[in-house]
XYZ file of C-alpha atoms in Angstrom:
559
model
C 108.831 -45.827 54.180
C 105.233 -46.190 55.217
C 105.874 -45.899 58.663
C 107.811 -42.666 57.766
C 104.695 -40.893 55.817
C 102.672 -42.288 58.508
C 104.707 -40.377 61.557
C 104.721 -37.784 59.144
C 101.010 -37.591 58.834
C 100.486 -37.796 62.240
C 102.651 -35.358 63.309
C 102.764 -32.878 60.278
C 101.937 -29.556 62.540
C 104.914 -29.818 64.565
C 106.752 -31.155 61.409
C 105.891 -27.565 60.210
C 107.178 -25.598 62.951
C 110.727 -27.529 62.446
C 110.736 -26.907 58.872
C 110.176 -22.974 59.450
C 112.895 -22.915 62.132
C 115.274 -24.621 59.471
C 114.407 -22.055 56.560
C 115.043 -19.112 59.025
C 118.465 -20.852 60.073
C 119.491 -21.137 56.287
C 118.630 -17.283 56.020
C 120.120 -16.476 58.843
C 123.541 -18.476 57.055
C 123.143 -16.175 53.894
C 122.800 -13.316 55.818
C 126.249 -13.678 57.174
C 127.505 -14.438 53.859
C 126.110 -11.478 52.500
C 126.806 -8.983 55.291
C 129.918 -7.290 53.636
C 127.815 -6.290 50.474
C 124.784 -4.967 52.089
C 125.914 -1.903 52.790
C 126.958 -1.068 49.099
C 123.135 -1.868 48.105
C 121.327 -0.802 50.557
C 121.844 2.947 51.403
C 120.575 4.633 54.417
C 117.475 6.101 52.651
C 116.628 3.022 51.246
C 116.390 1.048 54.534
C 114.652 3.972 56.075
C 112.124 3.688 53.407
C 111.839 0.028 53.778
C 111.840 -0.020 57.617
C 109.021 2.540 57.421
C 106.888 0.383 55.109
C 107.327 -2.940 57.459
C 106.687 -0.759 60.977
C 104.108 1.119 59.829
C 102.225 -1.765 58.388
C 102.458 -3.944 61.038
C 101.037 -1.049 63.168
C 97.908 -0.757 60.658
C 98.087 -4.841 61.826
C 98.520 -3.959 65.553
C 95.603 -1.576 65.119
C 93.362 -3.477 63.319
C 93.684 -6.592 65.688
C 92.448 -4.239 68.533
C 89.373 -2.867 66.705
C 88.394 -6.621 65.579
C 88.556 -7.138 69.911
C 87.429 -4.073 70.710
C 84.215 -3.964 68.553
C 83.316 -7.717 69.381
C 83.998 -7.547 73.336
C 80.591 -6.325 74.105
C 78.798 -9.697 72.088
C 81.581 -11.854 73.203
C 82.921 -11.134 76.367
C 85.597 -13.439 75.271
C 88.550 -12.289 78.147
C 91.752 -13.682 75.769
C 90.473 -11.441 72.707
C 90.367 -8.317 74.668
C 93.753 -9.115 76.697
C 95.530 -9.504 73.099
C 93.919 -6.689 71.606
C 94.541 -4.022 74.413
C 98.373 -5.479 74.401
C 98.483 -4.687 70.100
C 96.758 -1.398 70.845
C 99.936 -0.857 73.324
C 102.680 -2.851 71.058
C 101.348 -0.554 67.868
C 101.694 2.415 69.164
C 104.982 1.826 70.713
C 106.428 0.448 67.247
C 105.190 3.805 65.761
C 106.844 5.772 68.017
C 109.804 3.816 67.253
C 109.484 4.441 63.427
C 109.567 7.795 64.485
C 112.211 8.018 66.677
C 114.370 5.738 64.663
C 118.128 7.104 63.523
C 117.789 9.088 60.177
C 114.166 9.687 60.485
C 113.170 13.641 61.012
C 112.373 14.944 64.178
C 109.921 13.716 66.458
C 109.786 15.995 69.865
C 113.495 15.818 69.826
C 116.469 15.053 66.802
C 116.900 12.126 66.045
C 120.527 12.002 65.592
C 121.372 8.844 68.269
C 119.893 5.146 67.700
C 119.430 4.626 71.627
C 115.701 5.658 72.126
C 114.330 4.010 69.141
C 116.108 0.717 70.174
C 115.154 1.204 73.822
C 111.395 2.032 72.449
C 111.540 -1.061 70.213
C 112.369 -3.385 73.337
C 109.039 -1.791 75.013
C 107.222 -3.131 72.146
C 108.518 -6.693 72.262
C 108.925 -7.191 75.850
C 105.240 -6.160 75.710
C 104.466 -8.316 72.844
C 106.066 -11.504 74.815
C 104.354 -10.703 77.872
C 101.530 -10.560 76.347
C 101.611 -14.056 74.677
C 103.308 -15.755 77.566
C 99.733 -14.468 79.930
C 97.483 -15.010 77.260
C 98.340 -18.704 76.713
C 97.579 -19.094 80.699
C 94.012 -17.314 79.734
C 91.367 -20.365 78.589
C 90.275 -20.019 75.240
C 87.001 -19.226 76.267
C 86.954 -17.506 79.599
C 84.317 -14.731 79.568
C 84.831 -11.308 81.683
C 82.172 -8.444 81.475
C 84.369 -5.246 82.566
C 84.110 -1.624 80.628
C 85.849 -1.908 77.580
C 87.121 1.779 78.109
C 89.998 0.035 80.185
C 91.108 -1.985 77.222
C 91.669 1.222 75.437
C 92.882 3.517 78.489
C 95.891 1.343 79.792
C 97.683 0.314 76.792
C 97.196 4.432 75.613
C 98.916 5.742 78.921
C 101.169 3.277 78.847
C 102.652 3.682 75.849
C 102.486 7.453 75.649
C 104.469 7.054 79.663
C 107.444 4.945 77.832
C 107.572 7.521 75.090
C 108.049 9.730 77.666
C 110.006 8.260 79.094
C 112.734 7.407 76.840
C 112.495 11.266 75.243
C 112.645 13.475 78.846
C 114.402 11.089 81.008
C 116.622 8.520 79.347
C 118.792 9.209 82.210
C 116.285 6.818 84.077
C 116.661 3.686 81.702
C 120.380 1.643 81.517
C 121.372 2.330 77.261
C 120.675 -0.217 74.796
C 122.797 1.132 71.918
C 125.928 3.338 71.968
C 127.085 4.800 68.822
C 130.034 3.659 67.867
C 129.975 0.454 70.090
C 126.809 -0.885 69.305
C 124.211 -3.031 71.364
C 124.789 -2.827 74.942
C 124.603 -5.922 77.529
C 121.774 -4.504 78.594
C 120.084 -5.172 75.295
C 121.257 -8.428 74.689
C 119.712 -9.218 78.174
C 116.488 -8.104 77.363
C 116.579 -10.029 73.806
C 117.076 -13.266 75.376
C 114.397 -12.812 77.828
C 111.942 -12.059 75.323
C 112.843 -14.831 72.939
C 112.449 -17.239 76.261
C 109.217 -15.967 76.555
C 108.210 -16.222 73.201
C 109.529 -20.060 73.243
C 107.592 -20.647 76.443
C 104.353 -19.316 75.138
C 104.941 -21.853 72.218
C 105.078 -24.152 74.561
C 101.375 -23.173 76.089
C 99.715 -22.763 72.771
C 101.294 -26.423 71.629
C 99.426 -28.160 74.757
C 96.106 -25.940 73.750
C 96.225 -26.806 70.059
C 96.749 -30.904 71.337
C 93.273 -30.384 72.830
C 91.548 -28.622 70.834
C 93.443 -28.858 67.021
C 92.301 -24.824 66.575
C 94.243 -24.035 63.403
C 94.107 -20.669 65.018
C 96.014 -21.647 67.980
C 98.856 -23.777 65.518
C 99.113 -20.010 63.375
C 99.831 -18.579 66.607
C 102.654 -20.837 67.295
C 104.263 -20.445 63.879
C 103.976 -16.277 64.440
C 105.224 -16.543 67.711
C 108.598 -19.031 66.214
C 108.977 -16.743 63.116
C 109.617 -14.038 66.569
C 111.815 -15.494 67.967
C 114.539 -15.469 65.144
C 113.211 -11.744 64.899
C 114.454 -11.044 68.077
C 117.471 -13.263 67.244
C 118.583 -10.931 64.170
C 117.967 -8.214 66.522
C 120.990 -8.987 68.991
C 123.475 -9.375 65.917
C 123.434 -5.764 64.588
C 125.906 -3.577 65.116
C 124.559 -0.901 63.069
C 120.980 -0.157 62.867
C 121.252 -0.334 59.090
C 123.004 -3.369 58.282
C 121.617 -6.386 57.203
C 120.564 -8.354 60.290
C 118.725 -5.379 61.242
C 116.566 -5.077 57.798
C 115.938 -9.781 58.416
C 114.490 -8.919 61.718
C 112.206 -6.729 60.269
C 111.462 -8.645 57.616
C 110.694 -11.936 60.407
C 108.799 -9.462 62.485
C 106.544 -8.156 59.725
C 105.874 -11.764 58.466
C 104.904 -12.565 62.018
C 102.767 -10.078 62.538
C 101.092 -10.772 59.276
C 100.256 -14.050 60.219
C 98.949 -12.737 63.535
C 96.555 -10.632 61.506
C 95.605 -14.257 59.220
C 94.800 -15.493 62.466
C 93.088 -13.380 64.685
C 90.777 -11.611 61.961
C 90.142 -13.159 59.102
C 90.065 -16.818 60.967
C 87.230 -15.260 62.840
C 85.622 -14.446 59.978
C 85.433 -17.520 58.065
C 84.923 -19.930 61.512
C 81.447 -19.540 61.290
C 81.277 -20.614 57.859
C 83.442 -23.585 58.520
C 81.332 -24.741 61.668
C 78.193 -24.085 59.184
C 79.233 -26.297 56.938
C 80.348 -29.144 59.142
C 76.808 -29.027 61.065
C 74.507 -29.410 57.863
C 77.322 -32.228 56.340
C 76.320 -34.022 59.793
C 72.477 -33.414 59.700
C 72.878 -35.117 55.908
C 74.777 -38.190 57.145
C 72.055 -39.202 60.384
C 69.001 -37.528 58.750
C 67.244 -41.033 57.550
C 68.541 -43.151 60.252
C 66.946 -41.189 63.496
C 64.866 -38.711 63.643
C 65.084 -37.377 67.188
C 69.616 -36.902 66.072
C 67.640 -34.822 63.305
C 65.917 -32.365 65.618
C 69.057 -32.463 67.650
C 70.831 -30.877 64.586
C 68.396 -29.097 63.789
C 68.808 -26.975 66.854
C 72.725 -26.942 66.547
C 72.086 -25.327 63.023
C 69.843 -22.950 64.010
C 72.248 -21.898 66.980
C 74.570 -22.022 64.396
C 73.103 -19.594 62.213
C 72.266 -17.550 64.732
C 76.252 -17.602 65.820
C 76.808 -16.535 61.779
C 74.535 -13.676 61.577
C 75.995 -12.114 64.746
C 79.305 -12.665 63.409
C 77.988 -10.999 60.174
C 76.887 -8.045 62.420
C 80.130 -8.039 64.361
C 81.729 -7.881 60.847
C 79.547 -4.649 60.010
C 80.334 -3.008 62.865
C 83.995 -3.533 61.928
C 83.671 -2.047 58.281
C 81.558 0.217 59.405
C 83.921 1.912 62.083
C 87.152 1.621 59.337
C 84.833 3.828 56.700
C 82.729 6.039 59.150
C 83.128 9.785 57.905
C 84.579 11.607 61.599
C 84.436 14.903 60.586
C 81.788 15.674 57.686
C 82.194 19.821 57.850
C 85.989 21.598 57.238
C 86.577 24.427 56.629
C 85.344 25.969 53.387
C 84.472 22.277 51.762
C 81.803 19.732 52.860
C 80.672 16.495 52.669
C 78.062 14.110 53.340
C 78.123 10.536 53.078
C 75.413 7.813 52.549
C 75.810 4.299 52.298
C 73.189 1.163 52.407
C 74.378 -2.671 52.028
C 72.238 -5.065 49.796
C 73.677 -7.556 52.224
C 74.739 -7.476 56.003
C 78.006 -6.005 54.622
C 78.851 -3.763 51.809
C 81.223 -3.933 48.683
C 80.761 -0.145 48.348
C 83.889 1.625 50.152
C 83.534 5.533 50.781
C 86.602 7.929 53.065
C 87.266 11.337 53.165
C 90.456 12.391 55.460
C 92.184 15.263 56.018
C 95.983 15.364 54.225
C 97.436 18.690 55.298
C 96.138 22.224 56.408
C 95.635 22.846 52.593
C 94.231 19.486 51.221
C 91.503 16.809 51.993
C 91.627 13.748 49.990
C 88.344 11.074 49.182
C 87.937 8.230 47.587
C 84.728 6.298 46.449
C 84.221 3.129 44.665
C 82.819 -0.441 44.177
C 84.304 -4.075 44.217
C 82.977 -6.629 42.229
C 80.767 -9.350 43.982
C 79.040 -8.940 47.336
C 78.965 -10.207 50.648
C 81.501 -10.818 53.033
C 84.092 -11.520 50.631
C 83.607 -8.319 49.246
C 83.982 -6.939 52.342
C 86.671 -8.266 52.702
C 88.529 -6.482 49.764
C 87.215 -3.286 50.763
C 89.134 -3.060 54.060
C 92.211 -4.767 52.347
C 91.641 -1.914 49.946
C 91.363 0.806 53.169
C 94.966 -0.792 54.821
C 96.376 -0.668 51.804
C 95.626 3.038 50.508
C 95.929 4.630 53.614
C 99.281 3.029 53.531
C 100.247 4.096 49.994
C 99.367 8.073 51.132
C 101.271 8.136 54.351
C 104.108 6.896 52.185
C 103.866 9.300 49.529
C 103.129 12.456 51.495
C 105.331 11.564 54.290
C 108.223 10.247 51.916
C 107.927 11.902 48.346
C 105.735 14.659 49.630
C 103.030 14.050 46.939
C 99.428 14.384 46.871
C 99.158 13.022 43.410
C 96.190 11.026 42.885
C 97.011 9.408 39.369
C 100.177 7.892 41.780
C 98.093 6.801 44.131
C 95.831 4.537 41.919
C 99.380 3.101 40.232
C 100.910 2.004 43.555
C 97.214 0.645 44.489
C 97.362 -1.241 41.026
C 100.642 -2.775 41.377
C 99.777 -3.777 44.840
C 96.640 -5.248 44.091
C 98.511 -7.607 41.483
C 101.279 -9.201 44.139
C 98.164 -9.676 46.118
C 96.862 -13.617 46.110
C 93.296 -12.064 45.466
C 91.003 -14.696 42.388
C 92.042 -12.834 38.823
C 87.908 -12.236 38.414
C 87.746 -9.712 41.501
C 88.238 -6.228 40.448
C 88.027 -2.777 41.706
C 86.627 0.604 40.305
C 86.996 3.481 42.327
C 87.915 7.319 42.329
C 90.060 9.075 44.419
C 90.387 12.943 44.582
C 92.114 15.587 46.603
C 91.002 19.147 47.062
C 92.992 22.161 47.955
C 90.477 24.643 50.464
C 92.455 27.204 49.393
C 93.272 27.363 45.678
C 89.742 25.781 45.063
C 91.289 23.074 42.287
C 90.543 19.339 43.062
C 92.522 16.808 41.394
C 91.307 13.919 40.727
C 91.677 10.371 39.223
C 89.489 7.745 38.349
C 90.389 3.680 38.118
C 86.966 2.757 36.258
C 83.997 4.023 37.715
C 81.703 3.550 35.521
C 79.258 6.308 36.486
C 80.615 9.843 35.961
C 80.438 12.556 38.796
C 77.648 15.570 38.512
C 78.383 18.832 38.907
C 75.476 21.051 40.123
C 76.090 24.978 39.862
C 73.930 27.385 41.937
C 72.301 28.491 38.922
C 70.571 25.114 38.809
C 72.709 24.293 35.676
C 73.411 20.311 35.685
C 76.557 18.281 33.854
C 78.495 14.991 34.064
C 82.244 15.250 34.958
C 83.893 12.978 32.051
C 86.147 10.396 34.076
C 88.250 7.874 32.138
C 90.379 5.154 33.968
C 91.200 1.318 33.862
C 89.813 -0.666 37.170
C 92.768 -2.112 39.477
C 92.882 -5.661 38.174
C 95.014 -8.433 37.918
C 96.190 -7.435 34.217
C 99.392 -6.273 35.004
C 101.262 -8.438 32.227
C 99.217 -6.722 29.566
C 98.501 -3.201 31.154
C 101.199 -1.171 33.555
C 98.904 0.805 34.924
C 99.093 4.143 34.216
C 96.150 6.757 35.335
C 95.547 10.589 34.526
C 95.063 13.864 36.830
C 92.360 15.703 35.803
C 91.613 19.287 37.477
C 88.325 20.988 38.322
C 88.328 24.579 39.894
C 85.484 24.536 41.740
C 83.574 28.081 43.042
C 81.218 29.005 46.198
C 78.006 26.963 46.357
C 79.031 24.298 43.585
C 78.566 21.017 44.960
C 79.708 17.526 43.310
C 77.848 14.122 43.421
C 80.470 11.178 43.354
C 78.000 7.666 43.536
C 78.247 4.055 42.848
C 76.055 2.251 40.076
C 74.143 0.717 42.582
C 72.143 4.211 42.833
C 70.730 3.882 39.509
C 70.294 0.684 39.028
C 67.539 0.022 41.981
C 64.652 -0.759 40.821
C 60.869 -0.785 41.695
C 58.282 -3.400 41.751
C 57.281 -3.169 38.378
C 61.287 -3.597 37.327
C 61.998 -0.018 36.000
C 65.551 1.223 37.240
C 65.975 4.779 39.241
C 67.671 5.787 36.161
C 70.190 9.399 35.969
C 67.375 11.024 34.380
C 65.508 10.980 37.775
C 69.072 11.748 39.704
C 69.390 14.558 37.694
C 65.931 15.638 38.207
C 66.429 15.206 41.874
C 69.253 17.299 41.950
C 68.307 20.333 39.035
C 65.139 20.836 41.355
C 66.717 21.033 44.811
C 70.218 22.219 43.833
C 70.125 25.298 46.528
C 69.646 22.576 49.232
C 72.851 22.340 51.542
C 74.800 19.427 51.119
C 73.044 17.390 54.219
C 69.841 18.436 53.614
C 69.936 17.403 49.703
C 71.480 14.033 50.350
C 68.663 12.834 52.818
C 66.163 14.279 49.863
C 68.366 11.690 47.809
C 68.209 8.774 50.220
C 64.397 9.313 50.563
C 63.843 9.216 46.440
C 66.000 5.982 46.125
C 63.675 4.276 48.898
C 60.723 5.706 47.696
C 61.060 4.596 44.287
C 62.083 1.019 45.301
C 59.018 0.779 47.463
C 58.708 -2.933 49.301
C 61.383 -4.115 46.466
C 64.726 -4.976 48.221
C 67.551 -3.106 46.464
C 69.865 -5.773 44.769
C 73.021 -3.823 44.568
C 74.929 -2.005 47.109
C 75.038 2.008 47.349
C 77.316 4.592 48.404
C 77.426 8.702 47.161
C 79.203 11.255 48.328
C 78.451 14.708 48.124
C 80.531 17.641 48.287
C 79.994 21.165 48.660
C 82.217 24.456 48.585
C 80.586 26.585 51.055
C 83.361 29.631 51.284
């Protein structure tokens, strides 16, 4: 028995891998049992709906693995990171246009009334995905290349947007891989089991890697990369693209892909913390015992916490890019967003994006805490909103933002997040041409002001319970409330963090000064009055470092 535990110890990583291939197998088992009933509970809309949830989240995945390469490539020059992310930038757009071309789905450049090109687009994507590995895990984990990142961006783009092409104008070109009626053709199968080989072989690499150098990054790759395979493995037992093999591979391949994400961004998050850690638990052990090992690791921390704050940086540039405003002036409505971090990264979270011709939706808010992990929510809380509205407008056709904060709240509760982190936000959509914005608040706790061009100043009353893990007690129901708004009106949305800085002698900004600010200057256009803003809060605070993090937005109906 001992010698059992201790094989077991020894080898528990690769113990791992054979216990995930066994649960798969067993699913796999009650798939087949249950094949005969699927059909009678899942409908056709219903697996469209679900298939479009798994694709177009694991393209948000695909997408956000590139910018995490893309945005570190210049401080890194780290050649494997900017092979894999160029190949998700390809593999993610590929499985979109495969969501979109899939059977049932409305038109995208042509009908899509025949399950051929979004099966033949969907073996782009893997093929591409198990190329990708299979070179990658020749790549050394730290081979450096200094080339313009523009190509990283360039190829997979024409690429993908070629097969699309491809597959729409000349199918004639490419053998079938599904024929209605018959199902999967040879030609498919082929394909399959050429991609699962290279899948298995790139374990393979990645094993002899992680026997070197134990990376817990390299071991999550493996599992992804075997949770694949039986992906692909579902994928050449369909017959029909709705039945229930099809829906497991989806499932496999989204759980993949998740883990992909676990290990690729946030590992490279937390590594520096972990490396940290380890170097000052080693300067305590050999500190008293010799002096010159103390200077020694005294260096390695300091290179080490030099290695953090770039990290940090790298990890500002990333939030920064996901909640950069692109387009601050539409037509007849505009906005103006500030934001400034008490830390290297902000809590605060601030978008405004365009929903239709008629609408633009924004949302502004705060998580608790600070820091990285709070930085961490807030893109979480990004994915998983701009998520929630592609669903609703592209499936239920509702701009609705009461629903918005529900399906936010009940995902936020299946999440594993700590029961003390919480969110209070705001989210709003306004119509340019009726002049009405709807809006919804999930507990900010400072209300909106509304400045008229007469000068006139009042609070918008906001009510709302923040998204928190209190399902059990609360089900999370929120309120529309609507504002018609008229030429010249502008609206200041802001976090607490505005009022709350403080000056050297401890007095707080207050919203008696904000509204002070904003009575006195209220014919100021929208840019102009929020640098007037910026330069009150900074003025006020003096040499006193500002404790909290702040964000406002500021919009203004100019037509």
């Amino acid at each position: 028995m001992r010698n059992v535990v201790s094989i077991f110890s020894k080898y528990k990583e690769y113990v791992l891998l054979v216990i995930i291939a066994a649960i798969a197998s067993i699913i796999f088992g009650i798939a087949y049992l249950l094949k005969e009933k699927f059909g009678t509970i899942m409908s056709v809309e219903s697996f469209l709906a679900w298939h479009n949830v798994l694709e177009f989240t694991s393209v948000l995945i695909s997408f956000t693995v590139f910018v995490v390469s893309y945005y570190t490539y210049e401080q890194t020059g780290n050649l494997r990171s900017a092979f894999l992310g160029s190949v998700f930038l390809g593999v993610g757009m590929l499985d979109a246009f495969h969501t979109l071309s899939y059977k049932g789905m409305p038109s995208f450049l042509i009908e899509n009334i025949s399950a051929n090109r979004a099966t033949t687009l969907w073996i782009f994507a893997r093929t591409v995905t198990s190329l990708g590995f299979f070179v990658s895990s020749f790549i050394p984990p730290n081979a450096k290349i200094r080339v313009n990142r523009v190509v990283f961006v360039v190829v997979p783009l024409v690429s993908s947007v070629g097969m699309l092409y491809l597959v729409t104008y000349r199918p004639g070109v490419l053998p079938p891989m599904y024929v209605e009626g018959s199902g999967l053709t040879h030609h498919k199968i082929y394909f399959e089991h050429l991609i699962i080989m290279l899948f298995a072989l790139s374990i393979l690499m990645f094993i002899r890697e992680y026997k070197t150098s134990k990376n817990k990054m390299v071991l999550l790759l493996c599992i992804s990369l075997e949770i694949a395979i039986f992906s692909e493995a579902a994928f050449v037992l369909y017959f029909s693209v709705y039945d229930i093999y099809n829906y497991l591979g989806h499932i496999y391949k989204f759980i993949a892909f998740f883990i992909i994400f676990r290990a690729v961004f946030i590992n490279n998050i937390q590594e520096p913390y972990r490396k940290l850690s380890k170097a000052k638990q080693k300067l305590r052990e050999h500190a008293e015992s010799l002096d010159m090992m103390v200077r020694e690791r005294t260096k390695e921390l300091e290179s080490l916490n030099q290695k953090l704050m770039e990290d940090l940086k790298y990890a500002r540039d990333i939030q920064k890019s996901v909640f950069t405003l692109r387009n601050q002036d539409w037509e007849k409505v505009r906005f103006e967003v500030k934001n400034y971090s008490s830390e290297m990264v902000s809590g605060d979270f601030c978008n405004v994006f365009k929903i239709d011709n008629d609408n633009i939706g924004f949302y502004i808010g705060d998580v608790s805490g600070h820091g990285v992990p709070a930085a961490m929510l807030t893109i979480f809380l990004n994915q998983t909103i701009k998520t929630l509205i592609e669903m609703e407008i592209n499936e239920l056709n509702i701009i609705s933002p009461s629903e918005v904060l529900e399906n936010i709240y009940r995902s936020f509760n299946t999440t594993n997040f700590d029961e003390h982190v919480y969110i209070v936000m705001i989210y709003g959509v306004y119509n340019r041409h009726t002049h009405i914005l709807t809006y919804s608040s999930a507990g900010l706790n400072v209300s909106p002001i509304l400045i008229k061009p007469s000068g006139e100043i009042s609070e918008i009353e906001i009510k709302g319970f923040p998204i928190c893990k209190f399902i059990e007690f609360y089900s999370g129901e929120y309120e529309n409330h609507m504002l018609e708004l008229n030429k010249d009106e502008k609206i200041l949305f802001y976090t607490d963090g505005l009022i709350e800085v403080q000056n050297t002698e401890n007095s707080f900004f207050g919203d008696v000064r904000l509204k002070e600010i904003l009575k006195k200057n209220h014919k100021k256009p929208a840019q102009e009055l929020s640098r007037l803003i910026s330069s009150s809060i900074f003025g006020f605070a003096g040499t006193k470092e500002i404790k909290d993090d702040i964000t406002f937005l500021l919009m203004e109906v100019v037509e």
